PDB file of C-alpha atoms and ligand atoms in Angstrom:
ATOM      1  CA  MET A1102      29.006  36.697  33.879  1.00 60.00           C
ATOM      2  CA  ASN A1103      31.067  35.772  31.418  1.00 69.00           C
ATOM      3  CA  ASN A1104      29.466  34.870  28.621  1.00 84.00           C
ATOM      4  CA  SER A1105      31.967  33.857  25.239  1.00 96.00           C
ATOM      5  CA  ILE A1106      32.418  32.568  22.246  1.00 98.00           C
ATOM      6  CA  VAL A1107      35.000  30.344  21.021  1.00 98.00           C
ATOM      7  CA  PRO A1108      34.748  30.951  16.998  1.00 98.00           C
ATOM      8  CA  PRO A1109      35.205  27.401  15.130  1.00 98.00           C
ATOM      9  CA  LYS A1110      38.471  25.651  15.246  1.00 98.00           C
ATOM     10  CA  GLU A1111      40.380  28.065  17.420  1.00 98.00           C
ATOM     11  CA  GLY A1112      41.332  28.408  20.998  1.00 98.00           C
ATOM     12  CA  ARG A1113      40.666  30.892  24.704  1.00 98.00           C
ATOM     13  CA  ALA A1114      41.348  31.088  27.622  1.00 98.00           C
ATOM     14  CA  PHE A1115      40.320  31.866  30.446  1.00 98.00           C
ATOM     15  CA  HIS A1116      40.395  32.116  33.939  1.00 97.00           C
ATOM     16  CA  VAL A1117      38.316  30.796  36.864  1.00 98.00           C
ATOM     17  CA  GLY A1118      38.677  31.910  39.928  1.00 98.00           C
ATOM     18  CA  GLU A1119      38.107  28.971  43.101  1.00 98.00           C
ATOM     19  CA  GLY A1120      34.799  29.296  43.389  1.00 98.00           C
ATOM     20  CA  GLN A1121      33.876  29.813  39.970  1.00 98.00           C
ATOM     21  CA  ARG A1122      32.380  27.566  37.790  1.00 98.00           C
ATOM     22  CA  ILE A1123      32.235  27.486  34.569  1.00 98.00           C
ATOM     23  CA  ARG A1124      29.995  26.501  31.594  1.00 98.00           C
ATOM     24  CA  ILE A1125      31.065  25.154  28.192  1.00 98.00           C
ATOM     25  CA  ILE A1126      27.847  24.850  25.248  1.00 98.00           C
ATOM     26  CA  SER A1127      28.073  23.309  21.934  1.00 98.00           C
ATOM     27  CA  PRO A1128      25.279  25.729  20.414  1.00 98.00           C
ATOM     28  CA  LYS A1129      24.441  23.226  16.969  1.00 97.00           C
ATOM     29  CA  GLY A1130      26.060  19.657  18.172  1.00 97.00           C
ATOM     30  CA  HIS A1131      28.236  17.486  17.953  1.00 96.00           C
ATOM     31  CA  GLN A1132      31.692  19.383  18.769  1.00 97.00           C
ATOM     32  CA  ALA A1133      34.242  18.145  20.335  1.00 97.00           C
ATOM     33  CA  ALA A1134      35.606  20.770  23.105  1.00 98.00           C
ATOM     34  CA  ASP A1135      39.137  19.855  24.111  1.00 98.00           C
ATOM     35  CA  PHE A1136      39.541  21.640  27.278  1.00 98.00           C
ATOM     36  CA  PHE A1137      42.942  22.688  29.487  1.00 98.00           C
ATOM     37  CA  ALA A1138      43.264  24.132  32.887  1.00 98.00           C
ATOM     38  CA  TYR A1139      46.063  24.833  34.879  1.00 98.00           C
ATOM     39  CA  ASN A1140      45.767  25.843  38.460  1.00 98.00           C
ATOM     40  CA  ALA A1141      46.958  29.946  37.444  1.00 98.00           C
ATOM     41  CA  ALA A1142      49.663  29.686  40.797  1.00 98.00           C
ATOM     42  CA  SER A1143      51.712  28.189  38.483  1.00 97.00           C
ATOM     43  CA  MET A1144      51.630  26.503  34.779  1.00 97.00           C
ATOM     44  CA  ALA A1145      54.067  23.002  36.329  1.00 98.00           C
ATOM     45  CA  GLU A1146      50.901  22.253  37.778  1.00 98.00           C
ATOM     46  CA  TRP A1147      47.961  21.228  35.423  1.00 98.00           C
ATOM     47  CA  LEU A1148      44.298  19.276  35.532  1.00 98.00           C
ATOM     48  CA  SER A1149      45.947  15.589  34.668  1.00 98.00           C
ATOM     49  CA  PRO A1150      42.510  12.696  32.977  1.00 98.00           C
ATOM     50  CA  PRO A1151      44.651   9.803  34.087  1.00 98.00           C
ATOM     51  CA  HIS A1152      45.175  11.219  37.614  1.00 98.00           C
ATOM     52  CA  THR A1153      41.649  12.043  37.717  1.00 98.00           C
ATOM     53  CA  TRP A1154      40.832   8.328  36.698  1.00 96.00           C
ATOM     54  CA  ILE A1155      42.220   7.236  39.221  1.00 96.00           C
ATOM     55  CA  ALA A1156      40.770   8.240  41.540  1.00 96.00           C
ATOM     56  CA  SER A1157      37.194   8.766  39.751  1.00 97.00           C
ATOM     57  CA  CYS A1158      37.433   4.757  38.399  1.00 97.00           C
ATOM     58  CA  SER A1159      36.501   5.892  35.071  1.00 96.00           C
ATOM     59  CA  ILE A1160      37.650   6.646  32.080  1.00 95.00           C
ATOM     60  CA  THR A1161      34.697   9.939  31.480  1.00 96.00           C
ATOM     61  CA  PRO A1162      34.089  12.360  33.520  1.00 98.00           C
ATOM     62  CA  ARG A1163      30.740  12.396  35.721  1.00 98.00           C
ATOM     63  CA  PRO A1164      28.853  14.571  37.731  1.00 98.00           C
ATOM     64  CA  GLY A1165      30.184  15.181  40.846  1.00 98.00           C
ATOM     65  CA  ASP A1166      34.517  13.789  39.515  1.00 98.00           C
ATOM     66  CA  ILE A1167      37.075  15.618  40.720  1.00 98.00           C
ATOM     67  CA  PHE A1168      39.187  16.742  38.209  1.00 98.00           C
ATOM     68  CA  MET A1169      42.648  15.609  39.874  1.00 98.00           C
ATOM     69  CA  SER A1170      46.173  17.944  38.423  1.00 98.00           C
ATOM     70  CA  ARG A1171      49.147  15.763  37.876  1.00 98.00           C
ATOM     71  CA  PHE A1172      50.498  16.359  41.810  1.00 98.00           C
ATOM     72  CA  ARG A1173      47.481  14.320  42.864  1.00 98.00           C
ATOM     73  CA  ARG A1174      45.573  17.418  43.758  1.00 98.00           C
ATOM     74  CA  PRO A1175      41.533  18.592  43.689  1.00 98.00           C
ATOM     75  CA  MET A1176      41.953  21.186  40.931  1.00 98.00           C
ATOM     76  CA  MET A1177      37.796  20.907  39.261  1.00 98.00           C
ATOM     77  CA  ARG A1178      34.908  19.426  39.932  1.00 98.00           C
ATOM     78  CA  MET A1179      31.890  18.198  37.552  1.00 98.00           C
ATOM     79  CA  LEU A1180      28.501  19.832  38.604  1.00 98.00           C
ATOM     80  CA  GLU A1181      26.481  19.238  35.071  1.00 98.00           C
ATOM     81  CA  ASP A1182      26.597  16.321  32.159  1.00 98.00           C
ATOM     82  CA  GLY A1183      23.844  17.643  29.431  1.00 98.00           C
ATOM     83  CA  ALA A1184      25.964  15.504  26.960  1.00 98.00           C
ATOM     84  CA  ASN A1185      24.721  12.670  28.522  1.00 97.00           C
ATOM     85  CA  GLY A1186      27.921  11.437  28.910  1.00 97.00           C
ATOM     86  CA  VAL A1187      29.304  11.640  25.319  1.00 98.00           C
ATOM     87  CA  HIS A1188      33.087  12.023  26.660  1.00 98.00           C
ATOM     88  CA  ASP A1189      36.813  11.703  26.513  1.00 98.00           C
ATOM     89  CA  MET A1190      39.576  11.550  28.778  1.00 97.00           C
ATOM     90  CA  LEU A1191      41.752   8.948  26.292  1.00 97.00           C
ATOM     91  CA  LEU A1192      43.218  11.282  22.806  1.00 96.00           C
ATOM     92  CA  PRO A1193      45.426  13.444  23.179  1.00 97.00           C
ATOM     93  CA  ALA A1194      44.568  17.058  21.931  1.00 98.00           C
ATOM     94  CA  CYS A1195      45.006  16.810  17.667  1.00 97.00           C
ATOM     95  CA  ASP A1196      48.435  18.178  16.305  1.00 98.00           C
ATOM     96  CA  GLN A1197      49.903  19.300  12.853  1.00 98.00           C
ATOM     97  CA  PHE A1198      51.477  15.988  13.335  1.00 97.00           C
ATOM     98  CA  ARG A1199      47.480  13.836  13.033  1.00 95.00           C
ATOM     99  CA  TYR A1200      45.819  16.180  10.055  1.00 95.00           C
ATOM    100  CA  GLU A1201      49.454  14.246   8.384  1.00 95.00           C
ATOM    101  CA  PHE A1202      48.792  11.300   9.644  1.00 93.00           C
ATOM    102  CA  PHE A1203      45.522  10.820   7.208  1.00 91.00           C
ATOM    103  CA  GLY A1204      47.212  12.909   4.584  1.00 92.00           C
ATOM    104  CA  TYR A1205      45.707  16.847   4.602  1.00 93.00           C
ATOM    105  CA  GLU A1206      48.852  17.705   3.367  1.00 95.00           C
ATOM    106  CA  GLY A1207      50.488  22.380   4.831  1.00 96.00           C
ATOM    107  CA  PRO A1208      49.683  23.871   8.310  1.00 97.00           C
ATOM    108  CA  HIS A1209      45.728  22.738   9.152  1.00 97.00           C
ATOM    109  CA  ALA A1210      44.382  24.875  13.199  1.00 98.00           C
ATOM    110  CA  SER A1211      45.146  22.082  15.872  1.00 98.00           C
ATOM    111  CA  CYS A1212      43.737  21.795  19.733  1.00 98.00           C
ATOM    112  CA  SER A1213      47.609  22.075  20.284  1.00 98.00           C
ATOM    113  CA  ASP A1214      48.480  24.725  18.833  1.00 98.00           C
ATOM    114  CA  ASN A1215      45.209  26.406  19.542  1.00 98.00           C
ATOM    115  CA  LEU A1216      46.491  26.042  23.687  1.00 98.00           C
ATOM    116  CA  MET A1217      50.082  27.323  22.536  1.00 98.00           C
ATOM    117  CA  THR A1218      47.974  30.095  21.547  1.00 98.00           C
ATOM    118  CA  ALA A1219      46.267  30.886  24.250  1.00 98.00           C
ATOM    119  CA  MET A1220      48.833  31.131  27.041  1.00 98.00           C
ATOM    120  CA  ARG A1221      51.276  33.153  25.006  1.00 97.00           C
ATOM    121  CA  ARG A1222      48.184  36.023  24.921  1.00 97.00           C
ATOM    122  CA  LEU A1223      48.449  35.623  28.386  1.00 96.00           C
ATOM    123  CA  GLY A1224      52.399  35.257  29.106  1.00 97.00           C
ATOM    124  CA  HIS A1225      52.638  31.631  29.336  1.00 97.00           C
ATOM    125  CA  GLU A1226      55.253  29.217  26.707  1.00 97.00           C
ATOM    126  CA  ILE A1227      54.538  25.619  27.612  1.00 97.00           C
ATOM    127  CA  SER A1228      56.610  22.929  26.217  1.00 95.00           C
ATOM    128  CA  VAL A1229      54.382  20.122  26.525  1.00 97.00           C
ATOM    129  CA  ILE A1230      50.777  19.671  25.434  1.00 98.00           C
ATOM    130  CA  PRO A1231      49.115  18.187  28.795  1.00 98.00           C
ATOM    131  CA  GLN A1232      46.152  15.532  27.976  1.00 98.00           C
ATOM    132  CA  PRO A1233      43.376  16.662  27.435  1.00 98.00           C
ATOM    133  CA  VAL A1234      39.008  16.483  28.944  1.00 98.00           C
ATOM    134  CA  ASN A1235      37.708  15.570  25.496  1.00 98.00           C
ATOM    135  CA  PHE A1236      34.168  17.057  26.249  1.00 98.00           C
ATOM    136  CA  PHE A1237      31.560  16.087  23.556  1.00 98.00           C
ATOM    137  CA  THR A1238      33.686  13.793  21.619  1.00 97.00           C
ATOM    138  CA  ASN A1239      32.427  10.003  20.735  1.00 96.00           C
ATOM    139  CA  THR A1240      34.493   7.869  22.086  1.00 95.00           C
ATOM    140  CA  ASN A1241      34.136   3.874  23.022  1.00 92.00           C
ATOM    141  CA  VAL A1242      36.464   1.057  24.045  1.00 94.00           C
ATOM    142  CA  ASP A1243      34.757  -2.354  23.052  1.00 92.00           C
ATOM    143  CA  ALA A1244      34.845  -5.828  25.172  1.00 94.00           C
ATOM    144  CA  ASN A1245      38.461  -6.694  23.100  1.00 96.00           C
ATOM    145  CA  GLY A1246      39.808  -2.524  24.329  1.00 95.00           C
ATOM    146  CA  ARG A1247      39.625  -1.213  20.932  1.00 93.00           C
ATOM    147  CA  LEU A1248      39.609   1.988  21.435  1.00 92.00           C
ATOM    148  CA  VAL A1249      36.414   3.025  18.712  1.00 90.00           C
ATOM    149  CA  ALA A1250      35.954   6.524  17.553  1.00 90.00           C
ATOM    150  CA  PRO A1251      32.107   6.938  16.606  1.00 88.00           C
ATOM    151  CA  ALA A1252      29.715   9.250  14.935  1.00 89.00           C
ATOM    152  CA  ASN A1253      29.695  12.319  17.047  1.00 92.00           C
ATOM    153  CA  ILE A1254      25.996  11.876  18.614  1.00 95.00           C
ATOM    154  CA  VAL A1255      25.636  14.885  20.297  1.00 96.00           C
ATOM    155  CA  GLU A1256      22.494  17.435  20.509  1.00 97.00           C
ATOM    156  CA  ALA A1257      22.488  20.763  20.333  1.00 98.00           C
ATOM    157  CA  GLY A1258      22.559  22.674  23.017  1.00 98.00           C
ATOM    158  CA  ALA A1259      25.017  19.419  25.242  1.00 98.00           C
ATOM    159  CA  TYR A1260      26.509  21.349  27.777  1.00 98.00           C
ATOM    160  CA  VAL A1261      28.442  21.061  30.479  1.00 98.00           C
ATOM    161  CA  GLU A1262      28.985  22.456  34.115  1.00 98.00           C
ATOM    162  CA  ILE A1263      32.626  22.588  36.098  1.00 98.00           C
ATOM    163  CA  VAL A1264      33.642  24.346  39.459  1.00 98.00           C
ATOM    164  CA  ALA A1265      37.061  25.031  40.117  1.00 99.00           C
ATOM    165  CA  LEU A1266      38.307  24.412  43.717  1.00 98.00           C
ATOM    166  CA  ILE A1267      41.563  26.503  43.214  1.00 98.00           C
ATOM    167  CA  ASP A1268      42.116  29.094  40.862  1.00 98.00           C
ATOM    168  CA  THR A1269      42.536  28.044  37.062  1.00 98.00           C
ATOM    169  CA  ILE A1270      43.050  29.549  33.916  1.00 98.00           C
ATOM    170  CA  CYS A1271      41.374  27.526  31.069  1.00 98.00           C
ATOM    171  CA  ILE A1272      41.458  26.440  27.817  1.00 98.00           C
ATOM    172  CA  VAL A1273      38.731  25.514  25.376  1.00 98.00           C
ATOM    173  CA  SER A1274      38.999  24.795  21.638  1.00 98.00           C
ATOM    174  CA  SER A1275      37.007  23.920  18.856  1.00 98.00           C
ATOM    175  CA  CYS A1276      38.148  20.674  17.796  1.00 98.00           C
ATOM    176  CA  PRO A1277      40.213  21.705  14.133  1.00 98.00           C
ATOM    177  CA  PHE A1278      38.604  17.845  13.087  1.00 96.00           C
ATOM    178  CA  ASP A1279      37.678  18.142   9.623  1.00 94.00           C
ATOM    179  CA  ILE A1280      38.600  15.370   7.982  1.00 91.00           C
ATOM    180  CA  VAL A1281      36.539  12.139   7.866  1.00 87.00           C
ATOM    181  CA  PRO A1282      38.744   9.060   7.934  1.00 85.00           C
ATOM    182  CA  ASP A1283      36.918   5.533   7.740  1.00 77.00           C
ATOM    183  CA  GLY A1284      35.159   4.858  11.646  1.00 75.00           C
ATOM    184  CA  TRP A1285      37.072   8.359  13.067  1.00 82.00           C
ATOM    185  CA  GLU A1286      34.872  11.104  13.648  1.00 84.00           C
ATOM    186  CA  ILE A1287      35.901  12.717  16.302  1.00 90.00           C
ATOM    187  CA  ASN A1288      33.460  15.928  15.170  1.00 91.00           C
ATOM    188  CA  ALA A1289      29.840  14.719  12.817  1.00 87.00           C
ATOM    189  CA  GLY A1290      30.592  14.777   9.521  1.00 87.00           C
ATOM    190  CA  GLY A1291      33.183  16.889   9.800  1.00 89.00           C
ATOM    191  CA  VAL A1292      31.527  20.171  10.264  1.00 92.00           C
ATOM    192  CA  VAL A1293      33.451  21.821  12.975  1.00 96.00           C
ATOM    193  CA  SER A1294      31.296  24.288  15.290  1.00 97.00           C
ATOM    194  CA  GLU A1295      31.619  27.279  17.648  1.00 98.00           C
ATOM    195  CA  LEU A1296      31.323  26.382  21.417  1.00 98.00           C
ATOM    196  CA  GLU A1297      29.755  29.379  23.492  1.00 98.00           C
ATOM    197  CA  VAL A1298      31.508  29.286  26.899  1.00 98.00           C
ATOM    198  CA  LEU A1299      30.310  30.758  30.617  1.00 98.00           C
ATOM    199  CA  VAL A1300      31.932  32.093  34.153  1.00 98.00           C
ATOM    200  CA  SER A1301      30.161  32.749  36.103  1.00 97.00           C
TER     201      SER A1301
HETATM  202 ZN1  LIG B 495      41.644  18.250  18.878  1.00 68.38          ZN
END
């Protein structure tokens, strides 16, 4: 078993072979975990939430749901949800421009940069930031179709467990969203904390 800490605002890549499990934990709670996965044999094939929605008929991942690649092939299956369904598959990964949009000046860590850095460490230059699965992210679509992100209610120790159906490279980012724009709170109170990842 490989037990790792993803420090606050950083990202890490993990090789999760076919049949192996990856467990992602928010030890302190209230922390969004952006999750990306690639076919280890081809960086052109990545896990795609839109292709997953159409297969599972759900915009949030649930135990038993299959995560599909953009080529509509099964990549991973969610086994356990220890976060009471508080997950998102709608929001794009944060990037420098998202923080500038909210008035932040200067460079800011982001899930997009975390992904690119983690992939470069493995020798892969990527030109597209895939849509992530945002575990522990509290978005909702209201009756009028409005997308809202109220306070993050995920409790300490929340986790998800996923099994790889093919050989994969998975990237986990501790979302660096440390601002609290009115009505848009990704990490509770803008506090960013570490994530724990176990591959077994
Ligand atoms: Zn982020």
